[in-house]
CSV table of C-alpha atoms in Angstrom, one decimal:
chain,number,residue,atom,x,y,z
A,1,MET,CA,91.7,73.7,113.5
A,2,ARG,CA,91.1,72.6,117.1
A,3,SER,CA,89.7,74.2,120.2
A,4,ALA,CA,92.0,74.6,123.1
A,5,ASP,CA,91.1,73.7,126.7
A,6,ARG,CA,90.2,76.8,128.7
A,7,THR,CA,91.9,75.3,131.9
A,8,THR,CA,95.3,74.8,130.1
A,9,THR,CA,98.4,76.0,132.3
A,10,ARG,CA,99.5,79.5,131.0
A,11,PRO,CA,102.2,79.1,128.4
A,12,THR,CA,105.8,80.1,128.3
A,13,PHE,CA,107.2,81.7,125.2
A,14,GLN,CA,108.6,78.2,124.2
A,15,ASP,CA,105.1,76.6,124.5
A,16,GLN,CA,103.4,78.9,121.9
A,17,ARG,CA,105.0,77.1,119.0
A,18,ARG,CA,103.1,73.9,119.5
A,19,GLN,CA,103.9,70.5,117.9
A,20,GLY,CA,103.4,70.4,114.2
A,21,GLY,CA,103.5,74.1,113.8
A,22,ILE,CA,100.2,74.9,115.6
A,23,VAL,CA,99.7,78.0,117.6
A,24,ASP,CA,96.9,79.5,119.7
A,25,PHE,CA,94.5,82.1,118.4
A,26,GLY,CA,92.3,82.5,121.6
A,27,PHE,CA,91.1,79.0,122.3
A,28,ILE,CA,91.4,78.0,118.5
A,29,GLN,CA,94.5,76.4,117.4
A,30,VAL,CA,95.7,77.5,114.0
A,31,PRO,CA,98.6,76.8,111.6
A,32,GLU,CA,101.6,79.1,112.8
A,33,GLU,CA,101.9,80.6,109.3
A,34,ASP,CA,98.2,81.7,109.3
A,35,LYS,CA,97.9,83.3,112.7
A,36,VAL,CA,99.1,86.7,111.4
A,37,HIS,CA,96.3,86.6,108.9
A,38,TRP,CA,93.7,85.9,111.6
A,39,VAL,CA,95.1,88.7,113.7
A,40,ARG,CA,94.9,91.1,110.7
A,41,ARG,CA,91.3,90.1,110.1
A,42,HIS,CA,90.5,90.4,113.7
A,43,PHE,CA,91.7,93.9,113.9
A,44,ASN,CA,90.4,95.0,110.6
A,45,SER,CA,87.0,94.1,111.8
A,46,VAL,CA,87.2,96.2,115.1
A,47,ALA,CA,89.4,99.2,114.0
A,48,HIS,CA,86.5,101.5,113.2
A,49,LYS,CA,85.0,101.1,116.8
A,50,TYR,CA,88.3,100.2,118.6
A,51,ASP,CA,88.6,103.2,120.8
A,52,PHE,CA,84.9,103.4,121.6
A,53,MET,CA,84.6,99.8,122.6
A,54,ASN,CA,87.9,100.0,124.7
A,55,THR,CA,86.4,102.9,126.6
A,56,LEU,CA,83.1,101.1,127.1
A,57,LEU,CA,84.2,97.8,128.1
A,58,SER,CA,86.9,99.0,130.6
A,59,PHE,CA,84.5,101.8,131.9
A,60,GLY,CA,87.2,104.3,130.8
A,61,ILE,CA,89.9,103.0,133.1
A,62,HIS,CA,92.3,102.0,130.3
A,63,TYR,CA,93.1,105.7,130.1
A,64,LEU,CA,94.4,105.6,133.6
A,65,TRP,CA,96.4,102.5,133.0
A,66,LYS,CA,98.1,104.0,130.0
A,67,HIS,CA,99.0,107.2,131.9
A,68,ILE,CA,100.6,105.1,134.7
A,69,ALA,CA,102.5,103.0,132.2
A,70,VAL,CA,104.0,105.9,130.4
A,71,ARG,CA,104.7,107.8,133.7
A,72,MET,CA,106.7,104.6,134.8
A,73,MET,CA,109.0,104.8,131.6
A,74,ASP,CA,110.4,108.1,133.0
A,75,LEU,CA,110.7,109.5,129.5
A,76,GLN,CA,113.1,112.5,129.0
A,77,GLU,CA,113.0,115.3,126.5
A,78,GLY,CA,114.6,114.8,123.1
A,79,GLN,CA,114.4,110.8,123.4
A,80,ARG,CA,113.5,108.5,120.5
A,81,VAL,CA,110.7,106.0,121.3
A,82,ILE,CA,109.1,103.1,119.4
A,83,ASP,CA,105.6,102.2,120.1
A,84,VAL,CA,105.1,98.5,119.0
A,85,CYS,CA,101.7,97.4,118.0
A,86,GLY,CA,100.8,101.1,118.4
A,87,GLY,CA,97.4,100.9,117.0
A,88,THR,CA,95.3,104.0,117.4
A,89,ALA,CA,98.2,105.9,119.1
A,90,ASP,CA,96.9,106.3,122.7
A,91,LEU,CA,100.4,105.4,124.2
A,92,SER,CA,102.1,107.5,121.4
A,93,LEU,CA,100.2,110.7,122.3
A,94,LEU,CA,100.9,110.2,126.0
A,95,ALA,CA,104.7,109.7,125.3
A,96,ALA,CA,104.8,112.7,122.9
A,97,ARG,CA,103.8,115.0,125.7
A,98,CYS,CA,106.9,114.0,127.7
A,99,LEU,CA,109.5,114.1,124.9
A,100,GLY,CA,109.3,117.7,123.9
A,101,PRO,CA,109.9,119.3,120.4
A,102,GLY,CA,113.2,117.5,120.1
A,103,GLY,CA,111.9,113.9,120.7
A,104,SER,CA,110.1,111.6,118.3
A,105,ILE,CA,108.1,108.5,118.2
A,106,VAL,CA,107.7,105.8,115.6
A,107,LEU,CA,104.3,104.0,115.8
A,108,TYR,CA,104.9,100.7,114.6
A,109,ASP,CA,102.0,98.3,113.6
A,110,ILE,CA,101.3,95.7,111.1
A,111,ASN,CA,97.5,96.7,110.7
A,112,TRP,CA,97.0,99.8,108.4
A,113,ALA,CA,93.4,100.0,109.4
A,114,MET,CA,94.2,100.6,113.1
A,115,MET,CA,96.8,103.2,112.2
A,116,VAL,CA,94.5,105.1,109.9
A,117,THR,CA,91.7,105.1,112.5
A,118,GLY,CA,94.0,106.8,115.1
A,119,ARG,CA,95.8,109.2,112.8
A,120,PRO,CA,93.1,112.0,113.1
A,121,LYS,CA,93.7,111.9,116.9
A,122,VAL,CA,97.4,112.4,116.4
A,123,ILE,CA,96.9,115.4,113.9
A,124,ASN,CA,94.2,117.1,116.1
A,125,ALA,CA,96.5,116.9,119.2
A,126,GLY,CA,99.3,118.7,117.3
A,127,TYR,CA,101.8,115.8,117.0
A,128,GLY,CA,101.4,115.0,113.3
A,129,ASP,CA,105.1,115.8,112.8
A,130,SER,CA,106.6,114.0,115.8
A,131,ILE,CA,104.8,110.7,115.5
A,132,ARG,CA,106.0,108.8,112.5
A,133,TYR,CA,103.9,105.9,111.2
A,134,VAL,CA,105.7,102.6,110.0
A,135,GLN,CA,103.8,99.5,109.0
A,136,GLY,CA,105.5,96.4,109.8
A,137,ASP,CA,105.8,93.1,111.6
A,138,ALA,CA,106.9,93.4,115.3
A,139,GLU,CA,108.7,90.1,115.0
A,140,ARG,CA,110.8,91.6,112.3
A,141,ILE,CA,111.3,95.3,113.3
A,142,SER,CA,112.7,97.2,110.4
A,143,PHE,CA,115.2,99.4,112.3
A,144,ALA,CA,118.9,99.0,113.0
A,145,ASP,CA,120.2,97.7,116.5
A,146,ASN,CA,120.5,100.4,119.2
A,147,SER,CA,117.9,102.8,117.5
A,148,PHE,CA,115.7,103.8,120.4
A,149,ASP,CA,115.9,105.1,124.0
A,150,ALA,CA,112.6,103.4,124.9
A,151,ALA,CA,110.3,100.8,123.5
A,152,MET,CA,106.5,100.3,124.6
A,153,VAL,CA,103.9,97.8,123.7
A,154,GLY,CA,100.3,98.2,125.0
A,155,PHE,CA,97.8,95.4,124.8
A,156,GLY,CA,99.5,94.0,121.5
A,157,ILE,CA,102.3,91.5,122.4
A,158,ARG,CA,99.8,88.7,122.9
A,159,ASN,CA,98.6,89.0,119.5
A,160,LEU,CA,101.9,88.0,117.9
A,161,THR,CA,102.6,84.5,116.6
A,162,ARG,CA,105.9,84.5,118.6
A,163,MET,CA,105.9,86.8,121.4
A,164,ASP,CA,109.5,86.0,122.2
A,165,ALA,CA,110.5,87.2,118.8
A,166,GLY,CA,108.7,90.5,119.4
A,167,PHE,CA,110.5,91.0,122.9
A,168,ARG,CA,113.9,90.1,121.3
A,169,GLU,CA,113.4,92.5,118.6
A,170,MET,CA,112.4,95.4,121.1
A,171,HIS,CA,115.5,94.4,122.9
A,172,ARG,CA,117.7,94.7,119.8
A,173,VAL,CA,116.4,98.1,118.6
A,174,LEU,CA,116.8,99.6,122.2
A,175,LYS,CA,120.1,101.4,122.9
A,176,PRO,CA,122.0,100.0,125.9
A,177,GLY,CA,120.4,101.3,129.0
A,178,GLY,CA,117.0,101.7,127.1
A,179,LYS,CA,113.8,101.0,128.8
A,180,LEU,CA,111.0,98.4,127.7
A,181,MET,CA,107.3,99.0,128.9
A,182,CYS,CA,104.8,96.3,128.4
A,183,LEU,CA,101.3,97.0,129.3
A,184,GLU,CA,99.0,94.0,129.0
A,185,PHE,CA,95.9,92.3,130.3
A,186,SER,CA,96.2,89.6,133.0
A,187,GLU,CA,94.0,88.0,135.6
A,188,PRO,CA,92.7,89.5,138.8
A,189,VAL,CA,94.5,88.3,141.9
A,190,THR,CA,91.6,88.2,144.3
A,191,PRO,CA,89.5,84.9,143.5
A,192,TRP,CA,86.0,86.4,144.0
A,193,PHE,CA,87.0,89.3,141.7
A,194,ARG,CA,88.6,86.9,139.2
A,195,ALA,CA,85.3,85.0,139.0
A,196,LEU,CA,83.3,88.1,138.5
A,197,TYR,CA,85.8,89.3,135.8
A,198,ASP,CA,85.7,85.9,134.1
A,199,PHE,CA,81.9,86.1,133.8
A,200,TYR,CA,82.0,89.7,132.6
A,201,SER,CA,84.7,88.9,130.0
A,202,PHE,CA,83.5,85.5,128.6
A,203,HIS,CA,79.8,86.5,128.6
A,204,ILE,CA,79.1,90.2,128.7
A,205,MET,CA,81.9,91.4,126.6
A,206,PRO,CA,81.1,89.2,123.5
A,207,ALA,CA,77.4,90.2,123.9
A,208,LEU,CA,78.2,93.9,123.8
A,209,GLY,CA,80.7,93.3,121.0
A,210,SER,CA,78.0,91.7,118.9
A,211,PHE,CA,75.4,94.3,119.6
A,212,LEU,CA,77.5,97.5,119.4
A,213,ALA,CA,80.3,96.6,117.1
A,214,GLY,CA,78.7,93.7,115.1
A,215,CYS,CA,81.9,91.6,116.0
A,216,ARG,CA,81.2,89.0,118.6
A,217,HIS,CA,84.1,86.8,117.5
A,218,ALA,CA,86.6,89.7,118.2
A,219,TYR,CA,85.3,90.0,121.7
A,220,THR,CA,85.3,86.3,122.4
A,221,TYR,CA,88.9,86.2,121.2
A,222,LEU,CA,89.9,89.0,123.6
A,223,PRO,CA,89.4,87.1,126.9
A,224,GLU,CA,90.7,83.8,125.4
A,225,SER,CA,93.9,85.4,124.5
A,226,ILE,CA,94.2,87.0,127.9
A,227,ARG,CA,93.7,83.7,129.6
A,228,LEU,CA,96.6,82.1,127.6
A,229,PHE,CA,99.0,84.9,128.3
A,230,PRO,CA,101.9,84.4,130.8
A,231,ASP,CA,101.2,85.4,134.3
A,232,PRO,CA,103.3,88.3,135.6
A,233,PRO,CA,106.1,86.4,137.4
A,234,GLN,CA,106.4,84.1,134.3
A,235,LEU,CA,106.6,87.2,132.0
A,236,LYS,CA,109.2,88.7,134.3
A,237,LYS,CA,111.3,85.5,134.2
A,238,GLN,CA,111.1,85.3,130.3
A,239,LEU,CA,112.0,88.9,129.9
A,240,GLU,CA,115.1,88.3,132.0
A,241,GLU,CA,116.0,85.3,130.0
A,242,ILE,CA,115.8,87.5,126.8
A,243,GLY,CA,118.4,89.9,128.3
A,244,PHE,CA,116.4,92.6,130.2
A,245,GLN,CA,117.6,93.5,133.6
A,246,ASP,CA,116.0,95.3,136.6
A,247,VAL,CA,112.5,93.8,135.4
A,248,ILE,CA,109.7,95.0,137.7
A,249,TYR,CA,105.9,94.6,137.4
A,250,ARG,CA,102.9,96.5,138.9
A,251,HIS,CA,99.4,95.1,139.1
A,252,LEU,CA,96.5,97.6,138.1
A,253,THR,CA,93.0,97.3,139.2
A,254,ASN,CA,93.5,94.0,141.2
A,255,GLY,CA,95.5,92.6,138.3
A,256,ILE,CA,93.2,93.0,135.4
A,257,ALA,CA,96.2,94.7,133.7
A,258,VAL,CA,99.8,94.7,134.5
A,259,ILE,CA,102.8,96.8,133.6
A,260,HIS,CA,106.3,95.3,133.2
A,261,ILE,CA,109.3,97.5,133.0
A,262,GLY,CA,112.8,96.3,132.0
A,263,VAL,CA,116.2,97.8,131.0
A,264,LYS,CA,118.5,96.6,128.2
A,265,SER,CA,121.9,96.0,130.0
A,266,LEU,CA,124.9,98.0,129.1
A,267,GLY,CA,127.5,96.2,127.1
A,268,ALA,CA,131.2,96.1,128.5
A,269,SER,CA,132.3,99.0,126.2
A,270,ASP,CA,129.4,101.1,127.4
A,271,GLU,CA,130.1,100.4,131.1
A,272,ALA,CA,133.8,101.2,130.5
A,273,GLN,CA,132.8,104.6,129.0
A,274,LEU,CA,130.5,105.5,131.9
A,275,GLY,CA,133.3,104.4,134.4
């Protein structure tokens, strides 16, 4: 197990699988086959206070980011949506309001503790029947090709061992013309704000995590994993290489978070039918 250099250039998907089967877990490097266990342990440790800490550490602005992200998906009544790494169901609940009684959502997550933590919110909001829970690995989604009208992932894709596999699976299960939305942390675009944000995320957040959630290590991993995530132009390019088209991105709060939207291209037979 080795520590990574904080100044390392942001990786591409191909960089994630390092020589000798070593991958990043924050600034720690672990065997590729072990990362899923590290991630599971991480979310088991924070699940009970996940929503509270998200709201505290973001000063509540994560709710606005999620509202904007779901609005950019332009969901329609009756559609079928998969919420990958859906956790405590914030995005699922926002999407459910757009889909009407004929729509449905699959909340797909590998961590049962996170799903159980968020389930009361879903029931209390009256969406217990329309939001279905499936526990599974985002790198091997257990649904057939062309199953969903839209796929979304919020603050979860960087936790996968192979992010490219996760995006490829979302592309696979989307119907032709289906839309992908990825909401993820990034770095501020303004230098002075980036410096302030780095101080907050690398020093204040771990201290608050230790004091309020008893999990300093979890809130040390968070900024480290953000630092290693591809920047918006890189991610746009990589999504296009996977097969998404019309990929756009939008900075939120000076770039602390970024929304990427992409569309699964229509196959030749689909285009002929539309023509």
